[in-house]
Amino acid sequence: MIFGIVIALVGMAALAWGFRFAGQAITGNTPRFRDMPFGVAYGYVLGVLLLAWLVWAYIQGRSADPLIANKFFFLRIAVEGFLIFAVAAWLFRLLGRSVGTAWSRKMFRSMPLTASFGILTILIYATFAIFAGLIAPYGQEQILPGVAANIVPGGDPALGGDPAFLFGTDQIGRDILSRLIYGAQNTVGIAFATTVLAFLLGGTFGFLAATLGGWLDQVLSRMVDVLMAIPSLIFALLLMTIASVWAPQLGIPLTVFMVVIIAVIDSTRVYRLARAVGQNIVVMDYIEAAKLRGEGLGYLVFKEILPNATAPLLAEFGLRFCFVFLTIAALSFLGVGIQPPLADWGTMVRDLGGFVNYAQFAPLAATAPLLAAGAIALLTVAVNFVVDWMLHRSSGLKE
Amino acid sequence: MGNVLTIIFQRLALGLLTLLIVSVVIFVAVNLLPGDFAQSILGQAATPEAVASIRRDLGLDQPMVTRYFDWLGGALRGDFGSSFARANFASFSGTNSGATTVAEQIAPLFANTMFLAMVTAAIAVPFAIILGILAALYRNSVFDRATNIFTLSSISSPEFFLAYILILFFAVLNPIFPSLSTIFDDMSFSERLEKSMLPALTLTLVVTAHMMRMTRAAIINLLASSYIEMARLKGLSPMRVIVIHALPNALAPIINVIALNLAYLITGVVVVEVVFVYPGIGQLFVDSVKIRDIPVVQACCLIFATAFILLNLTADIMSILSNPRLRHPK
């Protein structure tokens, strides 16, 4: 195998040289080919070969022989998904450019495709999360009588599917599609609430520390330093162990504890940012003027500092949401996060994960855990794309 | 040079102090548990005499401060007490075979986790730096944009998603690597490497993105300086300008971000070890959390926190050493 890789690398080097030489000969030595470094030529060849391989794999995935088709099934889905999302994002941007207020049209005109993909995805998730009860065909905890467990997704009876359950059923016969839709409500909703709580805590204390300074700033900052010295997932797991003993005794659901624990841990990061941003604002002349006017602390924080700190805090909100969302997913995946019977993507991945091993013979069976994991990944990727674009826009980085 | 030593000692002392406070936090957090361990070990069969005797054996009748110093003193000597689950099991089976102390239980798993972290670092660091240099060299090209999208996606995906994708493509559809990392003590190095390849690749995907983006940003930041322009005007090739002229000056932030990402590996390792059933300290930690085996949870927490603080400290000291302006503070 190593021998094959070496031969392929050498072969590509020869191809790259040939490509550059041919380019020089055909175009009469234009600067584009004359000054092309060898690395760039190699990159072009590598890119073209990669593209050719993808097309070949896609055609293989459509082949009539099920053994070959199964092997490339997931690549086929990935390619199709990528193309569909790209087209949808492009259409969405087109729509945004022609519909809406002058401000939103202007925003959509300068938007890269990744950001419009992100906004579209977030809107779709929000719709699913808000209207989960109306969209989902069955209840999230509903164990349907007379329905077999582990129905294969796809809805094709010949492959063990059922048209009534397009995404199949899980290990105790609940509809996976409904659970995925309710998962949007539970997982995203809980993550959103946690992030809001973290921002309320961290933002308030951060601004207070920045405006008041002195011993309050010192005490809060040292406390945050200590909390940040423990890796967050480890600390969350430790506290969840303790909470899992307290929860039944106090009669409070474990999920509430989880929200508070993660919010407190994440508020330390928000505190750092809010304090740093706040300190930059506090030294401004208009704050001095407001102080001389005799304005109170509440006015200073909410009317003077907060409006000027919105841009960095908004970007941080997106990133923080991703971290919180991933932490909750990881905790649920490890079995100490959102508790059953609530439908949740992390728990679904853990419960259905074993089906990945059947991918070679029944690729549809393996899609169930990947759908849940993919749903998590898609949302965080979307949020990250939007945040990336926002940061790029606000910093004016155009290089 | 004396100045540097003082700064490093200051940082070390600060790190030790942080570690001490962290150990207090861990200890207090665990002691927030309701009831006590003796009762939870005995369960429903608890008679007052039995509870009292176990409390005496485990030293639970001492005040909290005494217990904290006992625990800390033990931890410094590498003695983390005995695991409740194992002790319980031993008392039921009547034999005292196998590892019952936490230290005996953790030691081999810790070595496994370190092995995984080192394999990951050996793949991820060169990969990230080369990708970062290439992205800086061909900035704003199709290659740069494609790497940007790819790395952004891999940072934002949960670890278990990446792990399952890798299992799907490299273990199930094309059986190149095993999907379960069963590792024994008497395995040869190459066998170990093969078994831990998929977890290492998953972790690589998780940490590479951040390191690569920082490398690219650090180099691009420098490209506007006049000495780079000078090198370019001399007629040097772009590759030479970046590798010989820009990279050494960009090294400080790069080393910093590498150390921080190795620290991040520590948390990432928990989920990845669970997916691949890799016998490491992360797996042990999650299992102990589920059965509430307090001494093990405490010990794992302390080890993770120590490693985290040490790596952060290294990042700090490295950035001081590589930056003359920080070496001679005003």
CSV table of C-alpha atoms in Angstrom, one decimal, chain A:
chain,number,residue,atom,x,y,z
A,1,MET,CA,0.0,0.0,0.0
A,2,ILE,CA,2.8,2.4,0.9
A,3,PHE,CA,4.5,1.5,-2.4
A,4,GLY,CA,1.3,2.4,-4.2
A,5,ILE,CA,1.1,5.8,-2.5
A,6,VAL,CA,4.7,6.6,-3.5
A,7,ILE,CA,4.1,5.7,-7.1
A,8,ALA,CA,0.9,7.8,-7.1
A,9,LEU,CA,2.9,10.8,-5.7
A,10,VAL,CA,5.7,10.4,-8.2
A,11,GLY,CA,3.1,10.0,-11.0
A,12,MET,CA,1.3,13.2,-9.9
A,13,ALA,CA,4.6,15.1,-9.9
A,14,ALA,CA,5.2,14.0,-13.5
A,15,LEU,CA,1.7,15.0,-14.4
A,16,ALA,CA,2.2,18.4,-12.8
A,17,TRP,CA,5.4,19.0,-14.7
A,18,GLY,CA,3.7,17.9,-17.9
A,19,PHE,CA,0.7,20.2,-17.2
A,20,ARG,CA,2.9,23.2,-16.7
A,21,PHE,CA,5.0,22.5,-19.7
A,22,ALA,CA,1.9,21.9,-21.9
A,23,GLY,CA,0.4,25.2,-20.6
A,24,GLN,CA,3.6,27.1,-21.5
A,25,ALA,CA,3.7,25.5,-24.9
A,26,ILE,CA,0.1,26.0,-25.8
A,27,THR,CA,-0.4,29.5,-24.5
A,28,GLY,CA,2.9,30.8,-25.9
A,29,ASN,CA,4.6,31.2,-22.5
A,30,THR,CA,2.1,33.6,-20.8
A,31,PRO,CA,3.1,34.8,-17.4
A,32,ARG,CA,0.4,32.6,-15.8
A,33,PHE,CA,2.2,29.4,-16.8
A,34,ARG,CA,5.8,30.8,-17.1
A,35,ASP,CA,5.9,32.0,-13.4
A,36,MET,CA,3.8,29.1,-12.0
A,37,PRO,CA,5.7,27.5,-9.1
A,38,PHE,CA,5.9,23.7,-9.2
A,39,GLY,CA,3.8,23.5,-6.0
A,40,VAL,CA,0.9,25.3,-7.6
A,41,ALA,CA,1.0,23.0,-10.6
A,42,TYR,CA,1.0,20.0,-8.3
A,43,GLY,CA,-1.9,21.5,-6.4
A,44,TYR,CA,-4.0,21.9,-9.6
A,45,VAL,CA,-3.2,18.3,-10.6
A,46,LEU,CA,-4.1,17.1,-7.1
A,47,GLY,CA,-7.4,19.0,-7.1
A,48,VAL,CA,-8.4,17.8,-10.5
A,49,LEU,CA,-7.6,14.2,-9.6
A,50,LEU,CA,-9.6,14.5,-6.3
A,51,LEU,CA,-12.5,15.9,-8.3
A,52,ALA,CA,-12.3,13.1,-10.8
A,53,TRP,CA,-12.2,10.6,-8.0
A,54,LEU,CA,-15.3,12.1,-6.4
A,55,VAL,CA,-17.2,11.9,-9.7
A,56,TRP,CA,-16.1,8.3,-10.2
A,57,ALA,CA,-17.1,7.4,-6.6
A,58,TYR,CA,-20.5,9.1,-7.2
A,59,ILE,CA,-21.1,7.0,-10.3
A,60,GLN,CA,-20.0,3.9,-8.4
A,61,GLY,CA,-22.6,4.8,-5.7
A,62,ARG,CA,-25.3,4.8,-8.4
A,63,SER,CA,-24.1,1.4,-9.8
A,64,ALA,CA,-26.6,-1.5,-10.1
A,65,ASP,CA,-24.4,-3.9,-8.2
A,66,PRO,CA,-25.6,-3.5,-4.6
A,67,LEU,CA,-22.2,-4.5,-3.1
A,68,ILE,CA,-20.4,-1.7,-5.0
A,69,ALA,CA,-23.3,0.7,-4.5
A,70,ASN,CA,-23.3,0.1,-0.8
A,71,LYS,CA,-19.6,0.9,-0.5
A,72,PHE,CA,-20.1,4.3,-2.0
A,73,PHE,CA,-23.5,5.0,-0.7
A,74,PHE,CA,-22.3,7.5,1.9
A,75,LEU,CA,-20.1,9.3,-0.5
A,76,ARG,CA,-23.0,9.6,-2.8
A,77,ILE,CA,-25.2,11.0,0.0
A,78,ALA,CA,-22.4,13.4,1.0
A,79,VAL,CA,-22.0,14.7,-2.6
A,80,GLU,CA,-25.7,15.1,-3.1
A,81,GLY,CA,-26.2,16.8,0.2
A,82,PHE,CA,-23.3,19.2,-0.5
A,83,LEU,CA,-24.8,20.1,-3.9
A,84,ILE,CA,-28.3,20.5,-2.5
A,85,PHE,CA,-27.1,22.7,0.3
A,86,ALA,CA,-25.0,24.8,-2.0
A,87,VAL,CA,-27.9,25.3,-4.4
A,88,ALA,CA,-30.3,26.1,-1.6
A,89,ALA,CA,-27.8,28.6,-0.1
A,90,TRP,CA,-27.4,30.3,-3.5
A,91,LEU,CA,-31.2,30.5,-4.0
A,92,PHE,CA,-31.7,31.8,-0.5
A,93,ARG,CA,-29.1,34.5,-1.2
A,94,LEU,CA,-30.8,35.4,-4.4
A,95,LEU,CA,-34.1,35.6,-2.6
A,96,GLY,CA,-32.6,37.8,0.1
A,97,ARG,CA,-31.1,40.1,-2.5
A,98,SER,CA,-34.5,40.9,-4.1
A,99,VAL,CA,-36.9,40.7,-1.2
A,100,GLY,CA,-36.9,42.7,2.0
A,101,THR,CA,-35.8,46.1,3.2
A,102,ALA,CA,-33.0,48.1,1.7
A,103,TRP,CA,-30.8,47.2,4.6
A,104,SER,CA,-31.3,43.4,4.4
A,105,ARG,CA,-30.9,43.5,0.6
A,106,LYS,CA,-27.6,45.3,1.0
A,107,MET,CA,-26.5,42.8,3.6
A,108,PHE,CA,-27.3,39.8,1.3
A,109,ARG,CA,-25.4,41.4,-1.6
A,110,SER,CA,-22.1,41.3,0.2
A,111,MET,CA,-22.7,37.9,1.8
A,112,PRO,CA,-20.5,34.9,1.0
A,113,LEU,CA,-22.3,31.6,0.2
A,114,THR,CA,-21.1,30.0,3.4
A,115,ALA,CA,-22.9,32.7,5.5
A,116,SER,CA,-26.1,32.4,3.6
A,117,PHE,CA,-26.0,28.6,4.1
A,118,GLY,CA,-25.5,29.3,7.8
A,119,ILE,CA,-28.4,31.7,8.1
A,120,LEU,CA,-30.7,29.4,6.1
A,121,THR,CA,-29.8,26.4,8.3
A,122,ILE,CA,-30.3,28.3,11.5
A,123,LEU,CA,-33.8,29.4,10.2
A,124,ILE,CA,-34.7,25.8,9.4
A,125,TYR,CA,-33.6,24.6,12.8
A,126,ALA,CA,-35.5,27.4,14.5
A,127,THR,CA,-38.7,26.4,12.6
A,128,PHE,CA,-38.3,22.8,13.6
A,129,ALA,CA,-37.6,23.7,17.2
A,130,ILE,CA,-40.5,26.0,17.6
A,131,PHE,CA,-43.1,23.9,15.7
A,132,ALA,CA,-41.8,20.5,16.7
A,133,GLY,CA,-45.2,19.4,18.1
A,134,LEU,CA,-47.0,20.3,14.8
A,135,ILE,CA,-44.4,18.9,12.4
A,136,ALA,CA,-43.5,15.6,14.1
A,137,PRO,CA,-45.8,12.7,13.0
A,138,TYR,CA,-45.6,11.0,16.4
A,139,GLY,CA,-44.8,11.9,20.0
A,140,GLN,CA,-41.2,11.8,21.2
A,141,GLU,CA,-41.8,9.3,23.9
A,142,GLN,CA,-44.5,7.4,22.1
A,143,ILE,CA,-43.9,3.7,21.9
A,144,LEU,CA,-46.2,2.7,19.1
A,145,PRO,CA,-48.2,-0.5,19.7
A,146,GLY,CA,-47.7,-3.2,17.1
A,147,VAL,CA,-44.7,-1.5,15.5
A,148,ALA,CA,-41.5,-3.4,15.3
A,149,ALA,CA,-38.3,-2.1,16.9
A,150,ASN,CA,-35.3,-1.2,14.7
A,151,ILE,CA,-37.1,-0.6,11.4
A,152,VAL,CA,-34.5,0.3,8.8
A,153,PRO,CA,-34.6,4.0,7.6
A,154,GLY,CA,-35.5,4.6,3.9
A,155,GLY,CA,-39.1,3.4,3.9
A,156,ASP,CA,-38.4,0.6,1.3
A,157,PRO,CA,-40.2,-2.6,2.5
A,158,ALA,CA,-37.7,-4.8,0.4
A,159,LEU,CA,-34.8,-3.5,2.6
A,160,GLY,CA,-36.7,-3.8,5.9
A,161,GLY,CA,-38.2,-0.4,5.9
A,162,ASP,CA,-41.7,0.9,6.4
A,163,PRO,CA,-43.2,3.8,4.4
A,164,ALA,CA,-45.0,5.0,7.6
A,165,PHE,CA,-41.6,5.4,9.3
A,166,LEU,CA,-39.4,7.1,6.7
A,167,PHE,CA,-36.4,7.3,9.1
A,168,GLY,CA,-37.1,4.0,10.8
A,169,THR,CA,-37.7,3.2,14.5
A,170,ASP,CA,-35.3,2.9,17.3
A,171,GLN,CA,-34.4,0.0,19.7
A,172,ILE,CA,-37.8,0.2,21.5
A,173,GLY,CA,-39.9,1.1,18.5
A,174,ARG,CA,-40.1,4.9,18.7
A,175,ASP,CA,-40.2,6.9,15.4
A,176,ILE,CA,-36.7,8.3,14.7
A,177,LEU,CA,-38.0,11.1,12.5
A,178,SER,CA,-40.2,12.4,15.4
A,179,ARG,CA,-37.4,12.1,17.8
A,180,LEU,CA,-35.0,14.0,15.5
A,181,ILE,CA,-37.5,16.8,15.2
A,182,TYR,CA,-38.2,16.9,18.9
A,183,GLY,CA,-34.4,16.7,19.5
A,184,ALA,CA,-34.3,20.1,17.8
A,185,GLN,CA,-36.6,21.5,20.4
A,186,ASN,CA,-34.9,19.8,23.4
A,187,THR,CA,-31.2,19.9,22.5
A,188,VAL,CA,-31.2,23.3,20.8
A,189,GLY,CA,-33.7,24.8,23.3
A,190,ILE,CA,-31.7,23.7,26.3
A,191,ALA,CA,-28.4,24.8,24.8
A,192,PHE,CA,-30.0,28.2,24.0
A,193,ALA,CA,-31.4,28.7,27.5
A,194,THR,CA,-28.0,27.7,29.0
A,195,THR,CA,-26.1,30.2,26.8
A,196,VAL,CA,-28.5,33.0,27.7
A,197,LEU,CA,-28.1,32.2,31.4
A,198,ALA,CA,-24.3,32.1,31.0
A,199,PHE,CA,-24.4,35.5,29.3
A,200,LEU,CA,-26.6,37.0,32.0
A,201,LEU,CA,-24.2,35.8,34.7
A,202,GLY,CA,-20.9,36.4,32.9
A,203,GLY,CA,-22.0,39.7,31.3
A,204,THR,CA,-23.4,41.2,34.5
A,205,PHE,CA,-20.4,40.3,36.6
A,206,GLY,CA,-18.0,41.3,33.9
A,207,PHE,CA,-19.4,44.7,33.4
A,208,LEU,CA,-19.7,45.2,37.1
A,209,ALA,CA,-16.0,44.3,37.6
A,210,ALA,CA,-15.1,46.7,34.8
A,211,THR,CA,-17.1,49.6,36.1
A,212,LEU,CA,-16.5,49.2,39.8
A,213,GLY,CA,-13.0,47.7,39.7
A,214,GLY,CA,-11.2,47.5,43.1
A,215,TRP,CA,-11.6,44.5,45.4
A,216,LEU,CA,-14.8,43.2,43.6
A,217,ASP,CA,-12.8,43.0,40.3
A,218,GLN,CA,-10.0,41.2,42.1
A,219,VAL,CA,-12.2,38.6,43.9
A,220,LEU,CA,-14.3,37.8,40.8
A,221,SER,CA,-11.3,37.6,38.5
A,222,ARG,CA,-9.4,35.2,40.8
A,223,MET,CA,-12.4,33.1,41.2
A,224,VAL,CA,-12.8,32.9,37.4
A,225,ASP,CA,-9.1,32.1,37.1
A,226,VAL,CA,-9.5,29.1,39.4
A,227,LEU,CA,-12.6,27.8,37.6
A,228,MET,CA,-10.9,28.2,34.2
A,229,ALA,CA,-7.9,26.1,35.4
A,230,ILE,CA,-10.1,23.0,35.4
A,231,PRO,CA,-10.9,21.6,31.9
A,232,SER,CA,-14.6,22.4,31.4
A,233,LEU,CA,-15.9,19.0,30.3
A,234,ILE,CA,-14.1,17.3,33.2
A,235,PHE,CA,-15.5,19.8,35.7
A,236,ALA,CA,-18.9,19.5,34.2
A,237,LEU,CA,-18.7,15.7,34.5
A,238,LEU,CA,-17.6,16.0,38.2
A,239,LEU,CA,-20.4,18.3,39.1
A,240,MET,CA,-22.9,16.2,37.2
A,241,THR,CA,-21.9,13.2,39.3
A,242,ILE,CA,-22.8,15.2,42.4
A,243,ALA,CA,-26.0,16.6,40.9
A,244,SER,CA,-27.2,13.1,39.9
A,245,VAL,CA,-27.2,12.2,43.6
A,246,TRP,CA,-28.9,15.4,44.7
A,247,ALA,CA,-31.5,15.6,41.9
A,248,PRO,CA,-33.8,12.8,43.0
A,249,GLN,CA,-33.5,13.9,46.7
A,250,LEU,CA,-34.6,17.4,45.9
A,251,GLY,CA,-37.1,16.4,43.3
A,252,ILE,CA,-35.6,18.7,40.7
A,253,PRO,CA,-34.9,17.2,37.2
A,254,LEU,CA,-31.3,16.6,36.5
A,255,THR,CA,-31.6,18.6,33.3
A,256,VAL,CA,-32.1,21.8,35.4
A,257,PHE,CA,-28.9,21.0,37.3
A,258,MET,CA,-27.1,20.5,34.0
A,259,VAL,CA,-28.3,23.9,32.6
A,260,VAL,CA,-27.1,25.7,35.7
A,261,ILE,CA,-23.7,23.8,35.9
A,262,ILE,CA,-22.8,24.4,32.3
A,263,ALA,CA,-24.0,28.0,32.4
A,264,VAL,CA,-21.8,28.7,35.4
A,265,ILE,CA,-18.8,27.1,33.8
A,266,ASP,CA,-19.3,28.9,30.6
A,267,SER,CA,-20.0,32.2,32.2
A,268,THR,CA,-16.4,32.4,33.2
A,269,ARG,CA,-15.4,32.8,29.6
A,270,VAL,CA,-18.1,35.4,29.0
A,271,TYR,CA,-16.9,37.2,32.1
A,272,ARG,CA,-13.4,37.5,30.7
A,273,LEU,CA,-14.6,39.0,27.5
A,274,ALA,CA,-17.2,41.3,29.0
A,275,ARG,CA,-14.7,42.6,31.5
A,276,ALA,CA,-12.0,43.2,28.8
A,277,VAL,CA,-14.5,44.9,26.5
A,278,GLY,CA,-16.0,46.9,29.4
A,279,GLN,CA,-12.6,48.1,30.6
A,280,ASN,CA,-11.9,49.5,27.1
A,281,ILE,CA,-15.2,51.4,27.2
A,282,VAL,CA,-15.0,52.6,30.8
A,283,VAL,CA,-12.0,54.8,30.0
A,284,MET,CA,-13.9,56.7,27.2
A,285,ASP,CA,-14.8,60.3,27.6
A,286,TYR,CA,-18.6,59.8,27.4
A,287,ILE,CA,-18.5,57.5,30.4
A,288,GLU,CA,-16.6,60.2,32.3
A,289,ALA,CA,-19.3,62.7,31.2
A,290,ALA,CA,-22.1,60.4,32.3
A,291,LYS,CA,-20.4,59.9,35.7
A,292,LEU,CA,-20.0,63.7,36.1
A,293,ARG,CA,-23.7,64.0,35.2
A,294,GLY,CA,-24.3,61.9,38.3
A,295,GLU,CA,-25.8,58.8,36.5
A,296,GLY,CA,-26.2,55.7,38.6
A,297,LEU,CA,-24.5,52.3,38.1
A,298,GLY,CA,-27.5,50.8,36.3
A,299,TYR,CA,-27.6,53.6,33.7
A,300,LEU,CA,-23.8,53.3,33.1
A,301,VAL,CA,-24.0,49.6,32.5
A,302,PHE,CA,-27.2,49.3,30.5
A,303,LYS,CA,-27.3,52.6,28.6
A,304,GLU,CA,-23.6,53.4,28.1
A,305,ILE,CA,-21.5,50.2,28.2
A,306,LEU,CA,-23.9,47.6,26.9
A,307,PRO,CA,-24.9,49.3,23.6
A,308,ASN,CA,-21.2,49.8,22.8
A,309,ALA,CA,-20.3,46.2,23.5
A,310,THR,CA,-23.0,44.6,21.5
A,311,ALA,CA,-20.9,43.6,18.4
A,312,PRO,CA,-18.2,41.6,20.2
A,313,LEU,CA,-20.7,40.1,22.6
A,314,LEU,CA,-23.0,39.0,19.7
A,315,ALA,CA,-20.2,37.2,18.0
A,316,GLU,CA,-19.2,35.6,21.3
A,317,PHE,CA,-22.8,34.5,21.8
A,318,GLY,CA,-22.7,32.5,18.6
A,319,LEU,CA,-19.4,30.9,19.5
A,320,ARG,CA,-20.4,30.3,23.1
A,321,PHE,CA,-23.7,28.7,21.9
A,322,CYS,CA,-21.6,26.2,19.8
A,323,PHE,CA,-19.4,25.3,22.8
A,324,VAL,CA,-22.4,24.9,25.1
A,325,PHE,CA,-24.3,22.9,22.5
A,326,LEU,CA,-21.3,20.6,21.9
A,327,THR,CA,-20.7,20.2,25.7
A,328,ILE,CA,-24.4,19.2,26.2
A,329,ALA,CA,-24.2,16.8,23.3
A,330,ALA,CA,-21.0,15.3,24.7
A,331,LEU,CA,-22.5,14.9,28.2
A,332,SER,CA,-25.6,13.3,26.7
A,333,PHE,CA,-23.5,11.0,24.6
A,334,LEU,CA,-21.7,9.9,27.7
A,335,GLY,CA,-25.0,9.3,29.4
A,336,VAL,CA,-25.1,12.0,32.0
A,337,GLY,CA,-26.7,14.9,30.1
A,338,ILE,CA,-30.3,15.3,28.9
A,339,GLN,CA,-32.2,12.3,30.4
A,340,PRO,CA,-34.6,10.0,28.6
A,341,PRO,CA,-37.4,9.9,27.7
A,342,LEU,CA,-36.7,13.4,26.3
A,343,ALA,CA,-35.5,13.0,22.8
A,344,ASP,CA,-32.0,14.3,22.4
A,345,TRP,CA,-29.4,13.9,19.6
A,346,GLY,CA,-26.4,13.0,21.8
A,347,THR,CA,-28.3,10.2,23.5
A,348,MET,CA,-29.6,9.0,20.1
A,349,VAL,CA,-26.1,8.7,18.8
A,350,ARG,CA,-25.1,6.6,21.8
A,351,ASP,CA,-28.1,4.4,21.6
A,352,LEU,CA,-28.0,3.8,17.8
A,353,GLY,CA,-24.2,4.0,17.3
A,354,GLY,CA,-23.7,0.3,16.9
A,355,PHE,CA,-25.6,0.3,13.6
A,356,VAL,CA,-22.6,2.0,12.0
A,357,ASN,CA,-21.0,-1.5,11.9
A,358,TYR,CA,-23.6,-2.7,9.4
A,359,ALA,CA,-22.8,-0.1,6.9
A,360,GLN,CA,-21.3,-2.5,4.4
A,361,PHE,CA,-24.4,-4.6,3.9
A,362,ALA,CA,-27.2,-2.4,5.0
A,363,PRO,CA,-26.0,1.2,4.6
A,364,LEU,CA,-29.5,2.5,5.3
A,365,ALA,CA,-29.4,1.0,8.8
A,366,ALA,CA,-26.2,3.0,9.5
A,367,THR,CA,-27.7,6.3,8.6
A,368,ALA,CA,-29.8,6.6,11.8
A,369,PRO,CA,-26.9,7.4,14.3
A,370,LEU,CA,-25.2,9.5,11.6
A,371,LEU,CA,-28.3,11.6,11.1
A,372,ALA,CA,-28.5,12.5,14.8
A,373,ALA,CA,-24.7,13.3,15.0
A,374,GLY,CA,-24.9,15.1,11.6
A,375,ALA,CA,-27.8,17.2,12.9
A,376,ILE,CA,-25.5,18.4,15.7
A,377,ALA,CA,-22.6,19.1,13.4
A,378,LEU,CA,-24.7,20.9,10.8
A,379,LEU,CA,-26.0,23.4,13.3
A,380,THR,CA,-22.6,24.2,14.9
A,381,VAL,CA,-21.0,24.5,11.4
A,382,ALA,CA,-23.8,26.8,10.3
A,383,VAL,CA,-23.5,29.0,13.4
A,384,ASN,CA,-19.7,29.1,13.0
A,385,PHE,CA,-20.0,30.2,9.4
A,386,VAL,CA,-22.3,33.0,10.3
A,387,VAL,CA,-20.0,34.1,13.2
A,388,ASP,CA,-17.0,33.9,10.9
A,389,TRP,CA,-18.7,36.2,8.5
A,390,MET,CA,-19.9,38.6,11.2
A,391,LEU,CA,-16.4,38.9,12.6
A,392,HIS,CA,-14.9,39.4,9.2
A,393,ARG,CA,-17.5,42.2,8.5
A,394,SER,CA,-17.1,44.0,11.8
A,395,SER,CA,-13.4,43.9,11.8
A,396,GLY,CA,-13.2,45.2,8.3
A,397,LEU,CA,-10.6,42.5,7.5
A,398,LYS,CA,-10.3,42.5,3.8
A,399,GLU,CA,-6.5,41.9,3.7
